[in-house]
mmCIF file of C-alpha atoms in Angstrom:
data_model
loop_
_atom_site.group_PDB
_atom_site.id
_atom_site.type_symbol
_atom_site.label_atom_id
_atom_site.label_comp_id
_atom_site.label_asym_id
_atom_site.label_seq_id
_atom_site.Cartn_x
_atom_site.Cartn_y
_atom_site.Cartn_z
ATOM 1 C CA SER A 1 -124.190 -36.458 65.564
ATOM 2 C CA VAL A 2 -120.783 -35.347 64.752
ATOM 3 C CA VAL A 3 -119.485 -36.208 61.387
ATOM 4 C CA ASN A 4 -115.892 -36.643 61.246
ATOM 5 C CA HIS A 5 -114.498 -35.858 57.850
ATOM 6 C CA THR A 6 -111.283 -37.704 57.767
ATOM 7 C CA GLN A 7 -109.140 -37.035 54.687
ATOM 8 C CA PRO A 8 -106.822 -39.847 53.617
ATOM 9 C CA HIS A 9 -103.078 -39.264 54.128
ATOM 10 C CA SER A 10 -101.153 -39.750 50.859
ATOM 11 C CA SER A 11 -97.337 -40.043 50.587
ATOM 12 C CA SER A 12 -95.343 -39.751 47.327
ATOM 13 C CA CYS A 13 -91.851 -40.778 48.637
ATOM 14 C CA VAL A 14 -89.334 -42.263 46.051
ATOM 15 C CA SER A 15 -87.332 -45.043 47.595
ATOM 16 C CA PRO A 16 -83.539 -44.786 46.977
ATOM 17 C CA PRO A 17 -81.787 -47.654 45.260
ATOM 18 C CA SER A 18 -80.843 -50.453 47.496
ATOM 19 C CA ARG A 19 -77.369 -50.778 48.926
ATOM 20 C CA ILE A 20 -76.605 -53.693 46.654
ATOM 21 C CA GLU A 21 -77.642 -51.735 43.590
ATOM 22 C CA TRP A 22 -75.405 -48.809 44.603
ATOM 23 C CA VAL A 23 -72.415 -51.066 45.175
ATOM 24 C CA TRP A 24 -73.030 -52.884 41.913
ATOM 25 C CA LEU A 25 -73.235 -49.650 39.927
ATOM 26 C CA HIS A 26 -70.162 -48.020 41.477
ATOM 27 C CA TRP A 27 -68.129 -51.201 41.440
ATOM 28 C CA GLY A 28 -68.629 -51.630 37.720
ATOM 29 C CA GLU A 29 -67.610 -48.042 37.000
ATOM 30 C CA TYR A 30 -64.593 -48.337 39.296
ATOM 31 C CA LEU A 31 -63.364 -51.567 37.723
ATOM 32 C CA LYS A 32 -63.633 -50.103 34.230
ATOM 33 C CA ALA A 33 -61.653 -46.977 35.184
ATOM 34 C CA TYR A 34 -59.177 -49.038 37.209
ATOM 35 C CA GLU A 35 -58.477 -51.427 34.320
ATOM 36 C CA GLU A 36 -57.921 -48.518 31.923
ATOM 37 C CA PHE A 37 -55.564 -46.866 34.407
ATOM 38 C CA GLU A 38 -53.648 -50.101 34.964
ATOM 39 C CA LEU A 39 -53.289 -50.574 31.196
ATOM 40 C CA TRP A 40 -51.989 -47.020 30.852
ATOM 41 C CA LEU A 41 -49.528 -47.570 33.715
ATOM 42 C CA THR A 42 -48.256 -50.755 32.069
ATOM 43 C CA ARG A 43 -47.620 -48.939 28.775
ATOM 44 C CA GLN A 44 -45.727 -46.187 30.569
ATOM 45 C CA GLN A 45 -43.625 -48.665 32.529
ATOM 46 C CA ARG A 46 -42.690 -50.595 29.391
ATOM 47 C CA SER A 47 -41.772 -47.374 27.621
ATOM 48 C CA LEU A 48 -39.541 -46.327 30.501
ATOM 49 C CA ASP A 49 -37.962 -49.772 30.711
ATOM 50 C CA VAL A 50 -36.528 -49.244 27.227
ATOM 51 C CA GLY A 51 -33.175 -47.461 27.284
ATOM 52 C CA VAL A 52 -32.717 -43.975 25.886
ATOM 53 C CA GLU A 53 -32.397 -43.996 22.111
ATOM 54 C CA LEU A 54 -29.155 -42.251 21.193
ATOM 55 C CA GLN A 55 -29.503 -39.428 18.678
ATOM 56 C CA LEU A 56 -27.314 -38.065 15.888
ATOM 57 C CA GLY A 57 -26.849 -34.470 16.960
ATOM 58 C CA VAL A 58 -28.174 -31.449 18.823
ATOM 59 C CA LYS A 59 -31.284 -31.029 16.669
ATOM 60 C CA GLU A 60 -32.370 -34.617 17.193
ATOM 61 C CA LYS A 61 -31.629 -34.499 20.922
ATOM 62 C CA LEU A 62 -33.715 -31.361 21.383
ATOM 63 C CA TRP A 63 -36.596 -33.031 19.526
ATOM 64 C CA GLN A 64 -36.257 -35.999 21.884
ATOM 65 C CA VAL A 65 -36.450 -33.641 24.871
ATOM 66 C CA ASP A 66 -39.675 -32.122 23.523
ATOM 67 C CA GLN A 67 -41.204 -35.572 23.074
ATOM 68 C CA GLN A 68 -40.301 -36.586 26.612
ATOM 69 C CA ARG A 69 -41.696 -33.330 27.967
ATOM 70 C CA VAL A 70 -45.027 -34.079 26.257
ATOM 71 C CA GLY A 71 -45.012 -37.578 27.759
ATOM 72 C CA LEU A 72 -44.325 -36.246 31.243
ATOM 73 C CA SER A 73 -47.140 -33.732 30.872
ATOM 74 C CA ASP A 74 -49.516 -36.604 30.036
ATOM 75 C CA ILE A 75 -48.359 -38.523 33.112
ATOM 76 C CA GLN A 76 -48.855 -35.526 35.352
ATOM 77 C CA GLY A 77 -52.336 -35.063 33.861
ATOM 78 C CA GLN A 78 -53.333 -38.537 35.056
ATOM 79 C CA ALA A 79 -52.947 -37.458 38.685
ATOM 80 C CA ALA A 80 -56.546 -36.141 38.757
ATOM 81 C CA LEU A 81 -57.927 -39.456 37.451
ATOM 82 C CA LEU A 82 -55.911 -41.354 40.037
ATOM 83 C CA GLU A 83 -57.309 -39.162 42.787
ATOM 84 C CA ARG A 84 -60.892 -39.968 41.717
ATOM 85 C CA LEU A 85 -60.050 -43.665 41.542
ATOM 86 C CA LEU A 86 -58.649 -43.632 45.057
ATOM 87 C CA ASP A 87 -61.719 -41.785 46.372
ATOM 88 C CA GLU A 88 -63.993 -44.345 44.723
ATOM 89 C CA ALA A 89 -61.909 -47.208 46.106
ATOM 90 C CA SER A 90 -62.129 -45.733 49.588
ATOM 91 C CA ALA A 91 -65.933 -45.401 49.313
ATOM 92 C CA LEU A 92 -66.296 -48.960 48.045
ATOM 93 C CA HIS A 93 -64.101 -50.269 50.836
ATOM 94 C CA ASN A 94 -66.268 -48.512 53.407
ATOM 95 C CA ARG A 95 -69.336 -50.271 51.964
ATOM 96 C CA THR A 96 -67.861 -53.677 51.205
ATOM 97 C CA GLN A 97 -64.618 -54.056 53.147
ATOM 98 C CA ASP A 98 -63.285 -55.764 50.005
ATOM 99 C CA PRO A 99 -59.466 -56.244 50.275
ATOM 100 C CA SER A 100 -58.984 -55.313 46.599
ATOM 101 C CA VAL A 101 -59.852 -51.727 47.488
ATOM 102 C CA ASP A 102 -58.432 -51.556 50.999
ATOM 103 C CA PRO A 103 -55.915 -48.823 51.980
ATOM 104 C CA GLN A 104 -52.962 -51.084 51.199
ATOM 105 C CA ALA A 105 -54.211 -51.642 47.637
ATOM 106 C CA GLN A 106 -54.790 -47.918 47.267
ATOM 107 C CA GLU A 107 -51.242 -47.180 48.423
ATOM 108 C CA GLY A 108 -49.871 -49.703 45.915
ATOM 109 C CA LEU A 109 -51.708 -47.958 43.080
ATOM 110 C CA GLN A 110 -50.375 -44.580 44.223
ATOM 111 C CA GLU A 111 -46.828 -45.934 44.450
ATOM 112 C CA ASP A 112 -46.999 -47.400 40.947
ATOM 113 C CA TYR A 113 -48.079 -44.029 39.604
ATOM 114 C CA ASN A 114 -45.410 -42.159 41.563
ATOM 115 C CA ASP A 115 -42.747 -44.526 40.232
ATOM 116 C CA VAL A 116 -43.796 -43.899 36.625
ATOM 117 C CA ARG A 117 -43.922 -40.141 37.181
ATOM 118 C CA ASP A 118 -40.514 -40.029 38.896
ATOM 119 C CA ARG A 119 -38.873 -42.146 36.204
ATOM 120 C CA ALA A 120 -40.342 -39.922 33.501
ATOM 121 C CA GLU A 121 -38.984 -36.836 35.254
ATOM 122 C CA GLU A 122 -35.557 -38.465 35.554
ATOM 123 C CA ARG A 123 -35.665 -39.398 31.876
ATOM 124 C CA LEU A 124 -36.472 -35.813 30.949
ATOM 125 C CA SER A 125 -33.625 -34.501 33.118
ATOM 126 C CA LEU A 126 -31.221 -36.973 31.506
ATOM 127 C CA LEU A 127 -32.266 -36.030 27.973
ATOM 128 C CA GLN A 128 -32.006 -32.329 28.797
ATOM 129 C CA LYS A 129 -28.506 -32.849 30.158
ATOM 130 C CA MET A 130 -27.453 -34.779 27.052
ATOM 131 C CA ALA A 131 -28.822 -32.061 24.772
ATOM 132 C CA GLU A 132 -27.233 -29.260 26.808
ATOM 133 C CA GLU A 133 -23.841 -30.993 26.794
ATOM 134 C CA HIS A 134 -24.023 -31.328 23.024
ATOM 135 C CA GLN A 135 -25.045 -27.676 22.708
ATOM 136 C CA THR A 136 -22.112 -26.666 24.907
ATOM 137 C CA TYR A 137 -19.750 -28.733 22.769
ATOM 138 C CA GLN A 138 -21.077 -27.241 19.528
ATOM 139 C CA GLY A 139 -20.735 -23.730 20.915
ATOM 140 C CA CYS A 140 -17.119 -24.393 21.917
ATOM 141 C CA VAL A 141 -16.352 -25.849 18.483
ATOM 142 C CA HIS A 142 -17.806 -22.852 16.649
ATOM 143 C CA ARG A 143 -15.955 -20.373 18.860
ATOM 144 C CA PHE A 144 -12.649 -22.222 18.439
ATOM 145 C CA GLN A 145 -13.115 -22.392 14.667
ATOM 146 C CA SER A 146 -13.706 -18.633 14.549
ATOM 147 C CA TRP A 147 -10.662 -18.081 16.753
ATOM 148 C CA LEU A 148 -8.491 -20.213 14.456
ATOM 149 C CA LEU A 149 -9.597 -18.222 11.415
ATOM 150 C CA SER A 150 -8.894 -14.895 13.120
ATOM 151 C CA LYS A 151 -5.418 -15.968 14.302
ATOM 152 C CA THR A 152 -4.529 -17.382 10.885
ATOM 153 C CA LYS A 153 -5.490 -14.070 9.288
ATOM 154 C CA GLU A 154 -3.488 -12.242 11.949
ATOM 155 C CA LEU A 155 -0.425 -14.337 11.074
ATOM 156 C CA THR A 156 -0.847 -13.644 7.354
ATOM 157 C CA ASP A 157 -1.240 -9.903 7.913
ATOM 158 C CA LEU A 158 1.784 -9.857 10.204
ATOM 159 C CA MET A 159 4.070 -11.555 7.683
ATOM 160 C CA GLU A 160 2.944 -9.153 4.939
ATOM 161 C CA ARG A 161 3.428 -6.072 7.105
ATOM 162 C CA GLU A 162 6.251 -3.672 6.229
ATOM 163 C CA GLU A 163 8.260 -3.790 9.449
ATOM 164 C CA THR A 164 11.741 -4.654 10.602
ATOM 165 C CA ALA A 165 12.603 -8.280 11.214
ATOM 166 C CA GLU A 166 13.056 -7.551 14.930
ATOM 167 C CA ASN A 167 9.548 -6.109 15.306
ATOM 168 C CA LYS A 168 8.020 -8.934 13.295
ATOM 169 C CA LEU A 169 9.796 -11.505 15.436
ATOM 170 C CA LYS A 170 8.503 -9.921 18.653
ATOM 171 C CA ALA A 171 4.955 -9.842 17.282
ATOM 172 C CA LEU A 172 5.229 -13.471 16.145
ATOM 173 C CA GLN A 173 6.459 -14.575 19.560
ATOM 174 C CA ALA A 174 3.546 -12.805 21.267
ATOM 175 C CA LEU A 175 1.090 -14.397 18.835
ATOM 176 C CA ASP A 176 2.680 -17.808 19.329
ATOM 177 C CA ASP A 177 2.346 -17.492 23.113
ATOM 178 C CA SER A 178 -1.334 -16.640 22.677
ATOM 179 C CA VAL A 179 -1.937 -19.604 20.372
ATOM 180 C CA ALA A 180 -0.018 -22.001 22.617
ATOM 181 C CA GLY A 181 -2.111 -20.901 25.608
ATOM 182 C CA GLU A 182 -5.305 -21.926 23.810
ATOM 183 C CA GLU A 183 -4.305 -25.583 23.889
ATOM 184 C CA LYS A 184 -6.143 -25.778 27.221
ATOM 185 C CA THR A 185 -9.353 -24.776 25.440
ATOM 186 C CA LEU A 186 -8.666 -27.381 22.778
ATOM 187 C CA GLN A 187 -8.151 -30.050 25.433
ATOM 188 C CA GLN A 188 -11.473 -29.112 27.042
ATOM 189 C CA ILE A 189 -13.215 -29.518 23.687
ATOM 190 C CA GLU A 190 -11.551 -32.897 23.226
ATOM 191 C CA GLY A 191 -12.793 -33.907 26.689
ATOM 192 C CA LEU A 192 -16.351 -32.874 25.778
ATOM 193 C CA SER A 193 -16.017 -34.803 22.539
ATOM 194 C CA GLU A 194 -14.978 -37.935 24.393
ATOM 195 C CA ALA A 195 -17.935 -37.614 26.790
ATOM 196 C CA LEU A 196 -20.396 -37.180 23.902
ATOM 197 C CA ARG A 197 -19.352 -40.474 22.353
ATOM 198 C CA GLY A 198 -21.364 -42.282 25.044
ATOM 199 C CA THR A 199 -24.508 -40.168 24.631
ATOM 200 C CA THR A 200 -24.632 -39.930 20.839
ATOM 201 C CA SER A 201 -25.460 -42.430 18.127
ATOM 202 C CA PRO A 202 -22.492 -44.157 16.409
ATOM 203 C CA SER A 203 -22.820 -41.931 13.336
ATOM 204 C CA GLY A 204 -23.063 -38.825 15.484
ATOM 205 C CA ALA A 205 -20.095 -39.903 17.617
ATOM 206 C CA GLU A 206 -18.006 -40.284 14.463
ATOM 207 C CA VAL A 207 -18.872 -36.732 13.428
ATOM 208 C CA VAL A 208 -17.950 -35.426 16.884
ATOM 209 C CA VAL A 209 -14.574 -37.200 16.854
ATOM 210 C CA GLU A 210 -13.759 -35.888 13.368
ATOM 211 C CA GLU A 211 -14.636 -32.334 14.426
ATOM 212 C CA ALA A 212 -12.310 -32.496 17.425
ATOM 213 C CA GLU A 213 -9.501 -33.992 15.335
ATOM 214 C CA GLU A 214 -9.900 -31.267 12.701
ATOM 215 C CA LEU A 215 -9.636 -28.597 15.387
ATOM 216 C CA ARG A 216 -6.433 -30.190 16.670
ATOM 217 C CA LEU A 217 -4.972 -30.295 13.144
ATOM 218 C CA GLY A 218 -5.939 -26.674 12.514
ATOM 219 C CA TRP A 219 -4.291 -25.592 15.761
ATOM 220 C CA GLN A 220 -1.137 -27.570 14.914
ATOM 221 C CA ARG A 221 -0.988 -26.048 11.419
ATOM 222 C CA LEU A 222 -1.220 -22.582 12.941
ATOM 223 C CA ARG A 223 1.577 -23.381 15.408
ATOM 224 C CA GLN A 224 3.671 -24.771 12.552
ATOM 225 C CA GLY A 225 3.158 -21.600 10.522
ATOM 226 C CA LEU A 226 4.213 -19.487 13.492
ATOM 227 C CA CYS A 227 7.313 -21.616 14.110
ATOM 228 C CA GLU A 228 8.343 -21.453 10.462
ATOM 229 C CA GLY A 229 7.855 -17.691 10.450
ATOM 230 C CA GLU A 230 9.976 -17.290 13.586
ATOM 231 C CA GLU A 231 12.706 -19.563 12.216
ATOM 232 C CA GLY A 232 12.811 -17.615 8.963
ATOM 233 C CA LEU A 233 13.127 -14.286 10.763
ATOM 234 C CA ARG A 234 15.757 -15.616 13.174
ATOM 235 C CA SER A 235 17.720 -17.045 10.263
ATOM 236 C CA SER A 236 17.552 -13.699 8.500
ATOM 237 C CA LEU A 237 18.691 -11.856 11.617
ATOM 238 C CA ASP A 238 21.478 -14.379 12.275
ATOM 239 C CA SER A 239 22.673 -14.197 8.666
ATOM 240 C CA HIS A 240 22.753 -10.424 8.802
ATOM 241 C CA SER A 241 24.649 -10.460 12.099
ATOM 242 C CA GLN A 242 27.121 -13.033 10.815
ATOM 243 C CA TYR A 243 27.592 -11.113 7.584
ATOM 244 C CA THR A 244 28.250 -7.904 9.495
ATOM 245 C CA ALA A 245 30.754 -9.636 11.793
ATOM 246 C CA ARG A 246 32.569 -11.282 8.910
ATOM 247 C CA CYS A 247 32.720 -8.055 6.966
ATOM 248 C CA GLN A 248 34.290 -6.462 10.021
ATOM 249 C CA ARG A 249 36.833 -9.272 10.232
ATOM 250 C CA LEU A 250 37.560 -8.907 6.537
ATOM 251 C CA GLY A 251 38.146 -5.199 6.993
ATOM 252 C CA GLU A 252 40.550 -5.947 9.823
ATOM 253 C CA ASP A 253 42.412 -8.460 7.656
ATOM 254 C CA ILE A 254 42.721 -5.911 4.872
ATOM 255 C CA GLY A 255 44.144 -3.494 7.418
ATOM 256 C CA HIS A 256 46.692 -6.138 8.378
ATOM 257 C CA LEU A 257 47.561 -6.477 4.704
ATOM 258 C CA ARG A 258 48.396 -2.798 4.557
ATOM 259 C CA VAL A 259 50.732 -3.206 7.527
ATOM 260 C CA LEU A 260 52.421 -6.235 5.968
ATOM 261 C CA LEU A 261 52.883 -4.488 2.653
ATOM 262 C CA GLN A 262 54.328 -1.474 4.414
ATOM 263 C CA GLY A 263 56.768 -3.788 6.175
ATOM 264 C CA LEU A 264 57.731 -5.296 2.840
ATOM 265 C CA ASP A 265 58.253 -1.817 1.451
ATOM 266 C CA GLN A 266 60.578 -0.915 4.293
ATOM 267 C CA GLU A 267 62.564 -4.150 4.102
ATOM 268 C CA LEU A 268 62.989 -3.858 0.361
ATOM 269 C CA GLY A 269 64.052 -0.247 0.565
ATOM 270 C CA GLU A 270 66.283 -0.074 3.639
ATOM 271 C CA GLY A 271 69.883 0.348 2.538
ATOM 272 C CA GLN A 272 69.386 -1.524 -0.700
ATOM 273 C CA ASN A 273 68.661 -0.666 -4.262
ATOM 274 C CA PRO A 274 65.490 -2.540 -5.261
ATOM 275 C CA PRO A 275 66.730 -3.312 -8.789
ATOM 276 C CA ASP A 276 69.621 -5.260 -7.210
ATOM 277 C CA HIS A 277 67.165 -7.825 -5.838
ATOM 278 C CA THR A 278 66.447 -10.831 -7.909
ATOM 279 C CA GLU A 279 62.888 -11.742 -8.682
ATOM 280 C CA GLU A 280 63.311 -14.927 -6.652
ATOM 281 C CA GLN A 281 64.303 -12.924 -3.562
ATOM 282 C CA MET A 282 61.410 -10.535 -3.952
ATOM 283 C CA VAL A 283 58.934 -13.378 -4.407
ATOM 284 C CA GLY A 284 60.272 -15.058 -1.277
ATOM 285 C CA GLN A 285 59.891 -11.880 0.730
ATOM 286 C CA TRP A 286 56.384 -11.349 -0.625
ATOM 287 C CA ARG A 287 55.332 -14.853 0.326
ATOM 288 C CA LYS A 288 56.823 -14.401 3.760
ATOM 289 C CA TYR A 289 54.566 -11.436 4.554
ATOM 290 C CA THR A 290 51.403 -12.344 2.674
ATOM 291 C CA ALA A 291 50.909 -16.121 2.960
ATOM 292 C CA LEU A 292 49.282 -15.998 6.406
ATOM 293 C CA PHE A 293 46.997 -13.123 5.475
ATOM 294 C CA LEU A 294 45.931 -14.696 2.184
ATOM 295 C CA GLN A 295 45.004 -17.875 4.004
ATOM 296 C CA GLY A 296 42.812 -15.956 6.455
ATOM 297 C CA LEU A 297 41.318 -13.882 3.666
ATOM 298 C CA ASP A 298 40.517 -17.042 1.748
ATOM 299 C CA SER A 299 38.728 -18.498 4.796
ATOM 300 C CA VAL A 300 36.608 -15.374 5.219
ATOM 301 C CA ALA A 301 35.751 -15.338 1.530
ATOM 302 C CA ASN A 302 34.622 -18.955 1.696
ATOM 303 C CA GLU A 303 32.350 -18.229 4.644
ATOM 304 C CA LEU A 304 30.784 -15.224 2.962
ATOM 305 C CA ARG A 305 30.622 -17.016 -0.416
ATOM 306 C CA LEU A 306 31.594 -13.798 -2.122
ATOM 307 C CA GLY A 307 32.452 -15.590 -5.342
ATOM 308 C CA ALA A 308 33.120 -12.834 -7.842
ATOM 309 C CA TRP A 309 34.036 -10.257 -5.216
ATOM 310 C CA ALA A 310 37.673 -9.359 -5.814
ATOM 311 C CA PRO A 311 39.780 -6.908 -3.835
ATOM 312 C CA SER A 312 42.099 -4.769 -5.891
ATOM 313 C CA VAL A 313 45.618 -4.467 -4.444
ATOM 314 C CA MET A 314 48.308 -2.078 -5.680
ATOM 315 C CA LEU A 315 51.669 -3.875 -5.615
ATOM 316 C CA PRO A 316 54.827 -1.867 -4.911
ATOM 317 C CA CYS A 317 56.867 -3.109 -7.865
ATOM 318 C CA SER A 318 56.683 -4.037 -11.505
ATOM 319 C CA TYR A 319 58.175 -7.513 -11.304
ATOM 320 C CA PRO A 320 55.983 -10.081 -13.085
ATOM 321 C CA ALA A 321 57.098 -12.839 -10.730
ATOM 322 C CA VAL A 322 55.619 -11.025 -7.735
ATOM 323 C CA THR A 323 52.357 -10.491 -9.558
ATOM 324 C CA HIS A 324 52.284 -14.142 -10.539
ATOM 325 C CA ALA A 325 52.964 -15.295 -6.975
ATOM 326 C CA VAL A 326 50.042 -13.332 -5.559
ATOM 327 C CA THR A 327 47.580 -14.150 -8.312
ATOM 328 C CA MET A 328 48.347 -17.877 -8.310
ATOM 329 C CA HIS A 329 48.496 -18.269 -4.537
ATOM 330 C CA GLY A 330 47.351 -21.814 -3.827
ATOM 331 C CA ASN A 331 45.010 -20.978 -0.921
ATOM 332 C CA LEU A 332 43.179 -18.155 -2.660
ATOM 333 C CA SER A 333 39.688 -19.321 -3.668
ATOM 334 C CA PHE A 334 38.544 -16.091 -5.311
ATOM 335 C CA PRO A 335 40.076 -13.932 -8.061
ATOM 336 C CA LEU A 336 42.400 -11.204 -6.844
ATOM 337 C CA LYS A 337 42.702 -8.185 -9.104
ATOM 338 C CA VAL A 338 46.318 -7.073 -9.170
ATOM 339 C CA GLU A 339 47.318 -3.676 -10.424
ATOM 340 C CA VAL A 340 51.088 -3.450 -11.054
ATOM 341 C CA ALA A 341 52.571 -0.098 -10.083
ATOM 342 C CA PRO A 342 56.138 1.234 -10.112
ATOM 343 C CA TYR A 343 58.070 0.691 -6.928
ATOM 344 C CA ARG A 344 57.606 3.340 -4.259
ATOM 345 C CA ARG A 345 58.834 3.608 -0.696
ATOM 346 C CA ARG A 346 55.273 3.988 0.536
ATOM 347 C CA LEU A 347 52.459 1.857 -0.762
ATOM 348 C CA PRO A 348 49.301 3.501 -2.029
ATOM 349 C CA PRO A 349 46.090 2.737 -0.111
ATOM 350 C CA VAL A 350 44.712 -0.750 -0.649
ATOM 351 C CA SER A 351 41.328 -0.725 -2.335
ATOM 352 C CA ASP A 352 38.864 -3.245 -0.798
ATOM 353 C CA ALA A 353 36.018 -2.643 -3.201
#
C-alpha cells in the first residue's frame, strides 16, 4: 500500500482593514486638519479686512513692514498643508463621492487661500511703498536742511569778505539766483509732505507739515538776507555815484563863480576908479553876478548835506557891505568863509576846500 503523507497547508495572511474603516480613519483626520485650516483662514481674512494702521514715522512704518513680511511668510508656509488637504480630499472623494470633498469644494478652498495670500502680498507692497515714500521725504528734508546751512554760511562769509562793493554785488546776485532756483526742490518736498498726510498718523502728519513749513521759512529768510545785502550794496554804490556826480557839479559851479567874479572885477575896474563907487553900487553889482550861483550852490550843498563844509572865497575889495551881502545871503544854507582882500584887477584863485 502506498501511504500518502499529506502535510496540511497553513496560511498566515493579515487581512487589511475594511474599506469602511479606512474611510472612517482618513475622514476623521481630514476633518480635523480641514477645520484647523478653515479657522486659520478666517483669522487671516479678518486681519486683512482691518484697514492699515497709520504710523508715526519712518521707524514705525519699517517695523510695520517687517511684521507684515513675517505674516506673509506664514501664509506662504501654509501652502504645503493645503496641498496635503487637497490630496486627501481627492482620495476621499474617489472612495465616497461625497460632495463636501468634490473638485468644486477643493477649488473653493484653493481660491480662499489664494485670496488671503494675494491680499497679504498687496498689503506688504502698500506698506513698503508708504515706508519708502516717508524715507524719500526724510532724505529730501535732510539734504535741504544741509543745503540751507551751507548757503547761509556762504552768505555770511561773502558779506564779511574784503572786496569791492561791485564784486560783492555780483557774487550776491549769483548766490541769489542759485537760492531762487531751489524753490522747485522746496515745492517737491512740500508735495511729498502733502502726500504723507494721508499715510501717516495724525501726530506724524503734524510733524511732517511743521517740517515742510520750517523749510519754507528758512528758505524765505535766506532770500530776505540776500535781498537786504543786495539793497545795501546798491544803495552804497548809488550814494557813491551820486556823491561823485554832485561833487563834479559843485566843482563846475565854483568854476562859474570864478568867471562871475572876474566879470565883476572887469566891470568895477574898466574906466572907473573903484573908490569912487559907493558901497550900495558895489553891493548891487555883487548881487547881480552872484545871486544865481549862490542859489545853485545852496541847492547842491543841501543835497550833499555838507553841513559844516565851507568854501573860502577871496573877495576883490575891502568894503564891509560887500562882505556882509555875501555872508548873509538869504539862500545860503551853509556858512561861507569870507576872506577880505584889497582890491585887485585880477581875483586870486577861489579856494574850494
